[in-house]
PDB file of C-alpha atoms in Angstrom:
ATOM      1  CA  UNK A   1       0.000   0.000   0.000  1.00  0.00           C
ATOM      2  CA  UNK A   2       2.950   2.342   0.525  1.00  0.00           C
ATOM      3  CA  UNK A   3       3.440   2.335  -3.251  1.00  0.00           C
ATOM      4  CA  UNK A   4       0.097   4.110  -3.704  1.00  0.00           C
ATOM      5  CA  UNK A   5      -0.425   7.853  -3.395  1.00  0.00           C
ATOM      6  CA  UNK A   6      -3.782   8.342  -1.710  1.00  0.00           C
ATOM      7  CA  UNK A   7      -3.117  12.009  -0.895  1.00  0.00           C
ATOM      8  CA  UNK A   8      -2.207  13.707  -4.159  1.00  0.00           C
ATOM      9  CA  UNK A   9      -2.659  17.468  -3.994  1.00  0.00           C
ATOM     10  CA  UNK A  10      -5.114  17.167  -1.120  1.00  0.00           C
ATOM     11  CA  UNK A  11      -6.809  20.454  -0.283  1.00  0.00           C
ATOM     12  CA  UNK A  12      -3.975  22.521  -1.801  1.00  0.00           C
ATOM     13  CA  UNK A  13      -3.976  21.855  -5.565  1.00  0.00           C
ATOM     14  CA  UNK A  14      -1.612  24.064  -7.563  1.00  0.00           C
ATOM     15  CA  UNK A  15      -3.082  26.914  -9.604  1.00  0.00           C
ATOM     16  CA  UNK A  16      -2.927  25.701 -13.222  1.00  0.00           C
ATOM     17  CA  UNK A  17      -2.905  29.233 -14.641  1.00  0.00           C
ATOM     18  CA  UNK A  18      -4.646  28.038 -17.803  1.00  0.00           C
ATOM     19  CA  UNK A  19      -4.405  30.378 -20.821  1.00  0.00           C
ATOM     20  CA  UNK A  20      -6.888  33.228 -20.817  1.00  0.00           C
ATOM     21  CA  UNK A  21      -7.512  32.782 -17.082  1.00  0.00           C
ATOM     22  CA  UNK A  22      -9.764  29.847 -17.959  1.00  0.00           C
ATOM     23  CA  UNK A  23     -11.659  28.207 -15.129  1.00  0.00           C
ATOM     24  CA  UNK A  24     -11.723  24.823 -16.889  1.00  0.00           C
ATOM     25  CA  UNK A  25      -9.478  23.155 -19.455  1.00  0.00           C
ATOM     26  CA  UNK A  26     -11.780  20.884 -21.480  1.00  0.00           C
ATOM     27  CA  UNK A  27     -10.141  18.072 -23.418  1.00  0.00           C
ATOM     28  CA  UNK A  28     -11.981  15.747 -25.825  1.00  0.00           C
ATOM     29  CA  UNK A  29     -10.510  12.340 -26.693  1.00  0.00           C
ATOM     30  CA  UNK A  30     -11.623  10.223 -29.645  1.00  0.00           C
ATOM     31  CA  UNK A  31     -10.567   6.583 -29.300  1.00  0.00           C
ATOM     32  CA  UNK A  32      -9.863   4.783 -32.578  1.00  0.00           C
ATOM     33  CA  UNK A  33      -9.746   1.026 -32.002  1.00  0.00           C
ATOM     34  CA  UNK A  34     -11.856  -0.552 -34.739  1.00  0.00           C
ATOM     35  CA  UNK A  35     -10.188  -3.411 -36.599  1.00  0.00           C
ATOM     36  CA  UNK A  36      -7.603  -3.973 -33.863  1.00  0.00           C
ATOM     37  CA  UNK A  37      -9.957  -5.741 -31.453  1.00  0.00           C
ATOM     38  CA  UNK A  38      -9.846  -9.472 -30.672  1.00  0.00           C
ATOM     39  CA  UNK A  39     -10.610 -11.495 -33.800  1.00  0.00           C
ATOM     40  CA  UNK A  40      -9.361 -14.797 -35.146  1.00  0.00           C
ATOM     41  CA  UNK A  41      -8.538 -12.895 -38.361  1.00  0.00           C
ATOM     42  CA  UNK A  42      -5.921 -11.080 -36.258  1.00  0.00           C
ATOM     43  CA  UNK A  43      -4.549 -14.369 -34.961  1.00  0.00           C
ATOM     44  CA  UNK A  44      -6.488 -14.260 -31.687  1.00  0.00           C
ATOM     45  CA  UNK A  45      -8.143 -17.209 -30.010  1.00  0.00           C
ATOM     46  CA  UNK A  46     -11.518 -15.540 -29.563  1.00  0.00           C
ATOM     47  CA  UNK A  47     -13.850 -12.770 -30.665  1.00  0.00           C
ATOM     48  CA  UNK A  48     -14.120  -9.382 -28.944  1.00  0.00           C
ATOM     49  CA  UNK A  49     -16.182  -9.203 -25.761  1.00  0.00           C
ATOM     50  CA  UNK A  50     -15.632  -5.599 -24.647  1.00  0.00           C
ATOM     51  CA  UNK A  51     -17.322  -2.287 -25.455  1.00  0.00           C
ATOM     52  CA  UNK A  52     -19.943  -3.257 -27.988  1.00  0.00           C
ATOM     53  CA  UNK A  53     -23.735  -3.049 -28.064  1.00  0.00           C
ATOM     54  CA  UNK A  54     -24.297  -6.507 -26.549  1.00  0.00           C
ATOM     55  CA  UNK A  55     -22.718  -6.221 -23.080  1.00  0.00           C
ATOM     56  CA  UNK A  56     -22.266  -9.569 -21.391  1.00  0.00           C
ATOM     57  CA  UNK A  57     -22.144 -11.493 -24.656  1.00  0.00           C
ATOM     58  CA  UNK A  58     -19.403 -14.103 -24.168  1.00  0.00           C
ATOM     59  CA  UNK A  59     -16.535 -14.236 -26.652  1.00  0.00           C
ATOM     60  CA  UNK A  60     -16.680 -16.967 -29.281  1.00  0.00           C
ATOM     61  CA  UNK A  61     -13.692 -19.257 -28.999  1.00  0.00           C
ATOM     62  CA  UNK A  62     -12.015 -20.115 -32.272  1.00  0.00           C
ATOM     63  CA  UNK A  63     -14.661 -18.466 -34.454  1.00  0.00           C
ATOM     64  CA  UNK A  64     -15.780 -15.045 -35.597  1.00  0.00           C
ATOM     65  CA  UNK A  65     -18.667 -13.104 -34.114  1.00  0.00           C
ATOM     66  CA  UNK A  66     -20.021 -11.329 -37.170  1.00  0.00           C
ATOM     67  CA  UNK A  67     -22.495  -9.221 -35.180  1.00  0.00           C
ATOM     68  CA  UNK A  68     -19.792  -7.790 -32.944  1.00  0.00           C
ATOM     69  CA  UNK A  69     -17.520  -7.245 -35.937  1.00  0.00           C
ATOM     70  CA  UNK A  70     -20.262  -5.206 -37.576  1.00  0.00           C
ATOM     71  CA  UNK A  71     -20.675  -3.044 -34.490  1.00  0.00           C
ATOM     72  CA  UNK A  72     -16.976  -2.247 -34.507  1.00  0.00           C
ATOM     73  CA  UNK A  73     -17.006  -1.652 -38.266  1.00  0.00           C
ATOM     74  CA  UNK A  74     -19.711   0.975 -37.824  1.00  0.00           C
ATOM     75  CA  UNK A  75     -17.212   3.068 -35.899  1.00  0.00           C
ATOM     76  CA  UNK A  76     -14.614   3.161 -38.675  1.00  0.00           C
ATOM     77  CA  UNK A  77     -17.052   3.228 -41.613  1.00  0.00           C
ATOM     78  CA  UNK A  78     -19.480   5.878 -40.365  1.00  0.00           C
ATOM     79  CA  UNK A  79     -19.198   6.911 -36.723  1.00  0.00           C
ATOM     80  CA  UNK A  80     -15.709   8.388 -36.731  1.00  0.00           C
ATOM     81  CA  UNK A  81     -16.574  10.594 -39.699  1.00  0.00           C
ATOM     82  CA  UNK A  82     -19.673  11.946 -37.996  1.00  0.00           C
ATOM     83  CA  UNK A  83     -17.694  12.880 -34.889  1.00  0.00           C
ATOM     84  CA  UNK A  84     -14.871  14.468 -36.878  1.00  0.00           C
ATOM     85  CA  UNK A  85     -17.428  16.540 -38.767  1.00  0.00           C
ATOM     86  CA  UNK A  86     -18.931  17.824 -35.501  1.00  0.00           C
ATOM     87  CA  UNK A  87     -15.519  19.084 -34.405  1.00  0.00           C
ATOM     88  CA  UNK A  88     -14.564  20.414 -37.826  1.00  0.00           C
ATOM     89  CA  UNK A  89     -17.792  22.388 -38.153  1.00  0.00           C
ATOM     90  CA  UNK A  90     -17.017  24.131 -34.859  1.00  0.00           C
ATOM     91  CA  UNK A  91     -13.273  24.477 -35.349  1.00  0.00           C
ATOM     92  CA  UNK A  92     -12.536  22.525 -32.166  1.00  0.00           C
ATOM     93  CA  UNK A  93      -9.384  20.529 -31.405  1.00  0.00           C
ATOM     94  CA  UNK A  94      -9.228  16.835 -30.549  1.00  0.00           C
ATOM     95  CA  UNK A  95      -6.767  14.395 -29.120  1.00  0.00           C
ATOM     96  CA  UNK A  96      -7.062  10.943 -30.644  1.00  0.00           C
ATOM     97  CA  UNK A  97      -6.032   7.804 -28.784  1.00  0.00           C
ATOM     98  CA  UNK A  98      -5.166   5.694 -31.836  1.00  0.00           C
ATOM     99  CA  UNK A  99      -4.498   1.968 -31.839  1.00  0.00           C
ATOM    100  CA  UNK A 100      -1.700   1.353 -34.327  1.00  0.00           C
ATOM    101  CA  UNK A 101      -3.331  -1.484 -36.259  1.00  0.00           C
ATOM    102  CA  UNK A 102      -6.643   0.408 -36.471  1.00  0.00           C
ATOM    103  CA  UNK A 103      -4.893   3.309 -38.220  1.00  0.00           C
ATOM    104  CA  UNK A 104      -2.913   0.989 -40.467  1.00  0.00           C
ATOM    105  CA  UNK A 105      -6.123  -0.709 -41.623  1.00  0.00           C
ATOM    106  CA  UNK A 106      -7.850   2.607 -42.352  1.00  0.00           C
ATOM    107  CA  UNK A 107      -5.281   5.177 -43.538  1.00  0.00           C
ATOM    108  CA  UNK A 108      -8.107   7.479 -44.678  1.00  0.00           C
ATOM    109  CA  UNK A 109      -8.774   8.227 -41.026  1.00  0.00           C
ATOM    110  CA  UNK A 110      -5.096   8.941 -40.430  1.00  0.00           C
ATOM    111  CA  UNK A 111      -5.090  11.325 -43.396  1.00  0.00           C
ATOM    112  CA  UNK A 112      -8.149  13.155 -42.041  1.00  0.00           C
ATOM    113  CA  UNK A 113      -6.561  13.529 -38.607  1.00  0.00           C
ATOM    114  CA  UNK A 114      -3.359  14.842 -40.137  1.00  0.00           C
ATOM    115  CA  UNK A 115      -5.214  17.318 -42.346  1.00  0.00           C
ATOM    116  CA  UNK A 116      -7.303  18.617 -39.440  1.00  0.00           C
ATOM    117  CA  UNK A 117      -4.269  19.010 -37.185  1.00  0.00           C
ATOM    118  CA  UNK A 118      -5.613  16.825 -34.387  1.00  0.00           C
ATOM    119  CA  UNK A 119      -3.183  15.336 -31.894  1.00  0.00           C
ATOM    120  CA  UNK A 120      -2.679  11.585 -32.342  1.00  0.00           C
ATOM    121  CA  UNK A 121      -1.482   9.776 -29.215  1.00  0.00           C
ATOM    122  CA  UNK A 122      -0.553   6.105 -28.926  1.00  0.00           C
ATOM    123  CA  UNK A 123      -3.143   3.599 -27.719  1.00  0.00           C
ATOM    124  CA  UNK A 124      -1.244   0.321 -28.126  1.00  0.00           C
ATOM    125  CA  UNK A 125      -0.830  -1.593 -31.364  1.00  0.00           C
ATOM    126  CA  UNK A 126      -3.784  -3.862 -30.603  1.00  0.00           C
ATOM    127  CA  UNK A 127      -7.025  -3.166 -28.762  1.00  0.00           C
ATOM    128  CA  UNK A 128      -6.290  -5.856 -26.195  1.00  0.00           C
ATOM    129  CA  UNK A 129      -5.759  -6.318 -22.484  1.00  0.00           C
ATOM    130  CA  UNK A 130      -1.983  -6.117 -22.140  1.00  0.00           C
ATOM    131  CA  UNK A 131      -1.998  -7.614 -18.648  1.00  0.00           C
ATOM    132  CA  UNK A 132      -0.743 -11.026 -19.789  1.00  0.00           C
ATOM    133  CA  UNK A 133       1.114 -10.004 -22.957  1.00  0.00           C
ATOM    134  CA  UNK A 134       4.865 -10.745 -22.639  1.00  0.00           C
ATOM    135  CA  UNK A 135       7.086  -7.756 -21.937  1.00  0.00           C
ATOM    136  CA  UNK A 136       9.084  -8.084 -25.151  1.00  0.00           C
ATOM    137  CA  UNK A 137       5.887  -8.214 -27.197  1.00  0.00           C
ATOM    138  CA  UNK A 138       4.468  -5.137 -25.498  1.00  0.00           C
ATOM    139  CA  UNK A 139       7.752  -3.292 -26.064  1.00  0.00           C
ATOM    140  CA  UNK A 140       7.596  -4.186 -29.751  1.00  0.00           C
ATOM    141  CA  UNK A 141       3.960  -3.029 -29.916  1.00  0.00           C
ATOM    142  CA  UNK A 142       4.869   0.357 -28.438  1.00  0.00           C
ATOM    143  CA  UNK A 143       7.575   0.868 -31.040  1.00  0.00           C
ATOM    144  CA  UNK A 144       5.363  -0.343 -33.872  1.00  0.00           C
ATOM    145  CA  UNK A 145       2.597   2.037 -32.807  1.00  0.00           C
ATOM    146  CA  UNK A 146       5.009   4.972 -32.786  1.00  0.00           C
ATOM    147  CA  UNK A 147       6.247   4.059 -36.269  1.00  0.00           C
ATOM    148  CA  UNK A 148       2.701   3.654 -37.603  1.00  0.00           C
ATOM    149  CA  UNK A 149       1.456   6.999 -36.261  1.00  0.00           C
ATOM    150  CA  UNK A 150       4.562   8.838 -37.419  1.00  0.00           C
ATOM    151  CA  UNK A 151       4.375   7.267 -40.865  1.00  0.00           C
ATOM    152  CA  UNK A 152       0.670   7.902 -41.432  1.00  0.00           C
ATOM    153  CA  UNK A 153       0.147  11.160 -39.535  1.00  0.00           C
ATOM    154  CA  UNK A 154       3.527  12.803 -40.117  1.00  0.00           C
ATOM    155  CA  UNK A 155       4.363  13.311 -36.446  1.00  0.00           C
ATOM    156  CA  UNK A 156       5.630  11.086 -33.666  1.00  0.00           C
ATOM    157  CA  UNK A 157       3.127  10.711 -30.807  1.00  0.00           C
ATOM    158  CA  UNK A 158       4.051  12.599 -27.647  1.00  0.00           C
ATOM    159  CA  UNK A 159       1.252  11.098 -25.538  1.00  0.00           C
ATOM    160  CA  UNK A 160       0.156   7.594 -24.655  1.00  0.00           C
ATOM    161  CA  UNK A 161      -2.837   5.722 -23.242  1.00  0.00           C
ATOM    162  CA  UNK A 162      -3.000   1.930 -23.291  1.00  0.00           C
ATOM    163  CA  UNK A 163      -6.140   1.581 -21.201  1.00  0.00           C
ATOM    164  CA  UNK A 164      -5.840  -2.056 -20.248  1.00  0.00           C
ATOM    165  CA  UNK A 165      -2.262  -1.820 -19.034  1.00  0.00           C
ATOM    166  CA  UNK A 166       0.263  -4.359 -17.825  1.00  0.00           C
ATOM    167  CA  UNK A 167       2.582  -3.911 -14.859  1.00  0.00           C
ATOM    168  CA  UNK A 168       5.301  -3.113 -17.394  1.00  0.00           C
ATOM    169  CA  UNK A 169       3.534  -0.454 -19.494  1.00  0.00           C
ATOM    170  CA  UNK A 170       4.668   2.738 -17.811  1.00  0.00           C
ATOM    171  CA  UNK A 171       8.228   1.491 -17.379  1.00  0.00           C
ATOM    172  CA  UNK A 172       8.407   0.517 -21.051  1.00  0.00           C
ATOM    173  CA  UNK A 173       7.165   3.947 -22.088  1.00  0.00           C
ATOM    174  CA  UNK A 174       9.822   5.623 -19.983  1.00  0.00           C
ATOM    175  CA  UNK A 175      12.487   3.345 -21.431  1.00  0.00           C
ATOM    176  CA  UNK A 176      11.348   4.179 -24.957  1.00  0.00           C
ATOM    177  CA  UNK A 177      11.416   7.902 -24.227  1.00  0.00           C
ATOM    178  CA  UNK A 178      10.176  10.760 -26.380  1.00  0.00           C
ATOM    179  CA  UNK A 179       6.822  11.167 -24.617  1.00  0.00           C
ATOM    180  CA  UNK A 180       5.530  14.287 -22.913  1.00  0.00           C
ATOM    181  CA  UNK A 181       2.885  12.418 -20.917  1.00  0.00           C
ATOM    182  CA  UNK A 182       0.848   9.298 -20.424  1.00  0.00           C
ATOM    183  CA  UNK A 183      -2.821   9.114 -19.454  1.00  0.00           C
ATOM    184  CA  UNK A 184      -3.094   5.670 -17.880  1.00  0.00           C
ATOM    185  CA  UNK A 185      -4.567   7.054 -14.665  1.00  0.00           C
ATOM    186  CA  UNK A 186      -8.001   8.073 -13.426  1.00  0.00           C
ATOM    187  CA  UNK A 187      -7.036   9.562 -10.076  1.00  0.00           C
ATOM    188  CA  UNK A 188      -7.104  13.363 -10.344  1.00  0.00           C
ATOM    189  CA  UNK A 189      -8.590  16.462 -11.974  1.00  0.00           C
ATOM    190  CA  UNK A 190      -5.143  17.917 -12.697  1.00  0.00           C
ATOM    191  CA  UNK A 191      -1.900  16.698 -14.253  1.00  0.00           C
ATOM    192  CA  UNK A 192       0.829  15.586 -11.846  1.00  0.00           C
ATOM    193  CA  UNK A 193       4.431  14.431 -11.872  1.00  0.00           C
ATOM    194  CA  UNK A 194       4.936  10.772 -11.040  1.00  0.00           C
ATOM    195  CA  UNK A 195       6.589  10.624  -7.626  1.00  0.00           C
ATOM    196  CA  UNK A 196      10.155   9.372  -7.602  1.00  0.00           C
ATOM    197  CA  UNK A 197      10.413   9.001 -11.380  1.00  0.00           C
ATOM    198  CA  UNK A 198      13.723   9.649 -13.104  1.00  0.00           C
ATOM    199  CA  UNK A 199      13.597  11.180 -15.611  1.00  0.00           C
ATOM    200  CA  UNK A 200      10.474  13.127 -14.565  1.00  0.00           C
ATOM    201  CA  UNK A 201       7.254  11.624 -15.897  1.00  0.00           C
ATOM    202  CA  UNK A 202       4.047  13.637 -16.376  1.00  0.00           C
ATOM    203  CA  UNK A 203       0.641  12.014 -15.975  1.00  0.00           C
ATOM    204  CA  UNK A 204      -2.482  13.640 -17.418  1.00  0.00           C
ATOM    205  CA  UNK A 205      -5.348  11.598 -15.958  1.00  0.00           C
ATOM    206  CA  UNK A 206      -8.137  10.309 -18.184  1.00  0.00           C
ATOM    207  CA  UNK A 207     -11.729   9.410 -17.248  1.00  0.00           C
ATOM    208  CA  UNK A 208     -14.186   6.543 -17.479  1.00  0.00           C
ATOM    209  CA  UNK A 209     -16.929   8.738 -16.004  1.00  0.00           C
ATOM    210  CA  UNK A 210     -17.257  11.479 -18.634  1.00  0.00           C
ATOM    211  CA  UNK A 211     -16.991   8.743 -21.226  1.00  0.00           C
ATOM    212  CA  UNK A 212     -19.480   7.452 -23.791  1.00  0.00           C
ATOM    213  CA  UNK A 213     -18.491   3.907 -22.826  1.00  0.00           C
ATOM    214  CA  UNK A 214     -21.130   4.339 -20.154  1.00  0.00           C
ATOM    215  CA  UNK A 215     -23.805   3.833 -22.815  1.00  0.00           C
ATOM    216  CA  UNK A 216     -22.619   0.207 -22.970  1.00  0.00           C
ATOM    217  CA  UNK A 217     -22.359  -0.512 -19.256  1.00  0.00           C
ATOM    218  CA  UNK A 218     -25.161  -2.434 -17.510  1.00  0.00           C
ATOM    219  CA  UNK A 219     -27.488   0.145 -15.952  1.00  0.00           C
ATOM    220  CA  UNK A 220     -25.552   2.820 -17.848  1.00  0.00           C
ATOM    221  CA  UNK A 221     -26.755   5.723 -19.968  1.00  0.00           C
ATOM    222  CA  UNK A 222     -30.075   5.076 -21.680  1.00  0.00           C
ATOM    223  CA  UNK A 223     -30.065   7.921 -24.185  1.00  0.00           C
ATOM    224  CA  UNK A 224     -28.267  11.020 -25.378  1.00  0.00           C
ATOM    225  CA  UNK A 225     -30.011  13.226 -22.822  1.00  0.00           C
ATOM    226  CA  UNK A 226     -28.365  11.191 -20.063  1.00  0.00           C
ATOM    227  CA  UNK A 227     -24.915  11.714 -21.568  1.00  0.00           C
ATOM    228  CA  UNK A 228     -25.469  15.420 -22.121  1.00  0.00           C
ATOM    229  CA  UNK A 229     -26.660  15.900 -18.544  1.00  0.00           C
ATOM    230  CA  UNK A 230     -23.690  13.930 -17.196  1.00  0.00           C
ATOM    231  CA  UNK A 231     -21.221  16.115 -19.104  1.00  0.00           C
ATOM    232  CA  UNK A 232     -23.095  19.324 -18.330  1.00  0.00           C
ATOM    233  CA  UNK A 233     -23.108  18.604 -14.593  1.00  0.00           C
ATOM    234  CA  UNK A 234     -19.405  17.776 -14.635  1.00  0.00           C
ATOM    235  CA  UNK A 235     -18.564  20.961 -16.514  1.00  0.00           C
ATOM    236  CA  UNK A 236     -20.779  23.165 -14.343  1.00  0.00           C
ATOM    237  CA  UNK A 237     -19.272  22.055 -11.027  1.00  0.00           C
ATOM    238  CA  UNK A 238     -15.730  22.366 -12.376  1.00  0.00           C
ATOM    239  CA  UNK A 239     -16.502  25.817 -13.783  1.00  0.00           C
ATOM    240  CA  UNK A 240     -17.905  26.923 -10.408  1.00  0.00           C
ATOM    241  CA  UNK A 241     -14.890  25.536  -8.550  1.00  0.00           C
ATOM    242  CA  UNK A 242     -12.659  27.168 -11.140  1.00  0.00           C
ATOM    243  CA  UNK A 243     -13.286  30.609  -9.684  1.00  0.00           C
ATOM    244  CA  UNK A 244     -11.065  29.527  -6.787  1.00  0.00           C
ATOM    245  CA  UNK A 245      -9.124  26.593  -8.214  1.00  0.00           C
ATOM    246  CA  UNK A 246      -9.280  25.772 -11.953  1.00  0.00           C
ATOM    247  CA  UNK A 247      -9.267  22.129 -13.008  1.00  0.00           C
ATOM    248  CA  UNK A 248      -9.270  19.925 -16.101  1.00  0.00           C
ATOM    249  CA  UNK A 249     -12.190  18.015 -17.646  1.00  0.00           C
ATOM    250  CA  UNK A 250     -11.646  15.066 -19.969  1.00  0.00           C
ATOM    251  CA  UNK A 251     -14.354  13.616 -22.230  1.00  0.00           C
ATOM    252  CA  UNK A 252     -13.905  10.178 -23.821  1.00  0.00           C
ATOM    253  CA  UNK A 253     -15.554   9.315 -27.162  1.00  0.00           C
ATOM    254  CA  UNK A 254     -15.694   6.369 -29.583  1.00  0.00           C
ATOM    255  CA  UNK A 255     -16.830   6.303 -33.193  1.00  0.00           C
ATOM    256  CA  UNK A 256     -18.809   3.090 -32.666  1.00  0.00           C
ATOM    257  CA  UNK A 257     -20.631   4.653 -29.691  1.00  0.00           C
ATOM    258  CA  UNK A 258     -21.170   8.425 -29.961  1.00  0.00           C
ATOM    259  CA  UNK A 259     -20.884   8.203 -33.740  1.00  0.00           C
ATOM    260  CA  UNK A 260     -24.384   6.716 -33.962  1.00  0.00           C
ATOM    261  CA  UNK A 261     -27.112   9.228 -34.927  1.00  0.00           C
ATOM    262  CA  UNK A 262     -29.035   8.399 -31.747  1.00  0.00           C
ATOM    263  CA  UNK A 263     -26.102   9.662 -29.666  1.00  0.00           C
ATOM    264  CA  UNK A 264     -24.252  12.193 -31.813  1.00  0.00           C
ATOM    265  CA  UNK A 265     -26.737  14.972 -31.098  1.00  0.00           C
ATOM    266  CA  UNK A 266     -25.908  14.825 -27.378  1.00  0.00           C
ATOM    267  CA  UNK A 267     -22.250  15.396 -28.204  1.00  0.00           C
ATOM    268  CA  UNK A 268     -23.127  18.271 -30.532  1.00  0.00           C
ATOM    269  CA  UNK A 269     -25.254  19.885 -27.817  1.00  0.00           C
ATOM    270  CA  UNK A 270     -22.435  19.658 -25.311  1.00  0.00           C
ATOM    271  CA  UNK A 271     -19.879  21.081 -27.735  1.00  0.00           C
ATOM    272  CA  UNK A 272     -22.157  24.067 -28.266  1.00  0.00           C
ATOM    273  CA  UNK A 273     -22.795  24.386 -24.540  1.00  0.00           C
ATOM    274  CA  UNK A 274     -19.086  24.529 -23.704  1.00  0.00           C
ATOM    275  CA  UNK A 275     -18.411  26.988 -26.535  1.00  0.00           C
ATOM    276  CA  UNK A 276     -21.067  29.288 -25.107  1.00  0.00           C
ATOM    277  CA  UNK A 277     -19.352  29.560 -21.705  1.00  0.00           C
ATOM    278  CA  UNK A 278     -16.641  32.076 -21.004  1.00  0.00           C
ATOM    279  CA  UNK A 279     -13.228  31.373 -19.448  1.00  0.00           C
ATOM    280  CA  UNK A 280     -13.070  27.890 -20.926  1.00  0.00           C
ATOM    281  CA  UNK A 281      -9.990  26.495 -22.662  1.00  0.00           C
ATOM    282  CA  UNK A 282     -10.824  23.728 -25.180  1.00  0.00           C
ATOM    283  CA  UNK A 283      -7.504  22.166 -26.103  1.00  0.00           C
ATOM    284  CA  UNK A 284      -5.460  19.133 -27.059  1.00  0.00           C
ATOM    285  CA  UNK A 285      -3.815  16.955 -24.458  1.00  0.00           C
ATOM    286  CA  UNK A 286      -0.418  17.893 -25.827  1.00  0.00           C
ATOM    287  CA  UNK A 287      -1.198  21.555 -25.127  1.00  0.00           C
ATOM    288  CA  UNK A 288      -2.016  20.725 -21.503  1.00  0.00           C
ATOM    289  CA  UNK A 289       1.288  18.857 -21.181  1.00  0.00           C
ATOM    290  CA  UNK A 290       3.330  21.714 -22.634  1.00  0.00           C
ATOM    291  CA  UNK A 291       1.496  24.238 -20.476  1.00  0.00           C
ATOM    292  CA  UNK A 292       2.176  22.176 -17.347  1.00  0.00           C
ATOM    293  CA  UNK A 293       5.832  21.811 -18.259  1.00  0.00           C
ATOM    294  CA  UNK A 294       6.094  25.590 -18.514  1.00  0.00           C
ATOM    295  CA  UNK A 295       4.044  26.515 -15.452  1.00  0.00           C
ATOM    296  CA  UNK A 296       4.830  23.594 -13.123  1.00  0.00           C
ATOM    297  CA  UNK A 297       8.153  22.016 -14.159  1.00  0.00           C
ATOM    298  CA  UNK A 298       9.160  18.851 -12.365  1.00  0.00           C
TER     299      UNK A 298
END
């Protein structure tokens, strides 16, 4: 237990001094995973069982699950384009957590991200649980993801989020080097420096609360109004607190989830809501990292 930090900033968080005296830094993440999920076509033993429209459906061992494949394909064929259009129409920035194989299988998406100037961060080479993947294989996946993003998007990723991490993930990232931050944490409303790390390692926490994955959880969000209200409440309390102590708000999105017409309108409403509020900084994750480096160096 002594390896855990249960205190953090406590009741004395540092003043972020966001640009423009913003009360809240709002950061949208689009996860691109489609095509890299578990599938015997990818050499896996089973079909995907996580984050699709049939929660609780067991994986099929040694065979394809065509229904689940179709749900994932919706994200890359239609959903991602709808979400990108919502941001493009409003001139808003995105950070993308991109799985290497997903980008390699759909270079049109990579081209669109590059053209729009969105940040593309690493999200593993496969959309898998890395808990039991051998260390050497995970190291190779990190390097292959970097090469894929740099080759397709024209810039090396400076951020990383695996999601389903192993005990080796953060150490391997630090050994690889070249990253400004990782986001494999859910434990704060502000960035922080990893205690005792050499060289210094910045963590920008992510969220599974302000995340459209909640549509797919048992007893989760039933409709777009639920998601909009969830995000609105989160923003409003952070904006109120921001008069005294500004914070950061992350929002997690997926093409196969919020990209559906039944859910996209909720996202559009929230984008417009945030744009209508003053002293709000809508930014990329990379911008938060560079700001923190300048204002709160290790």
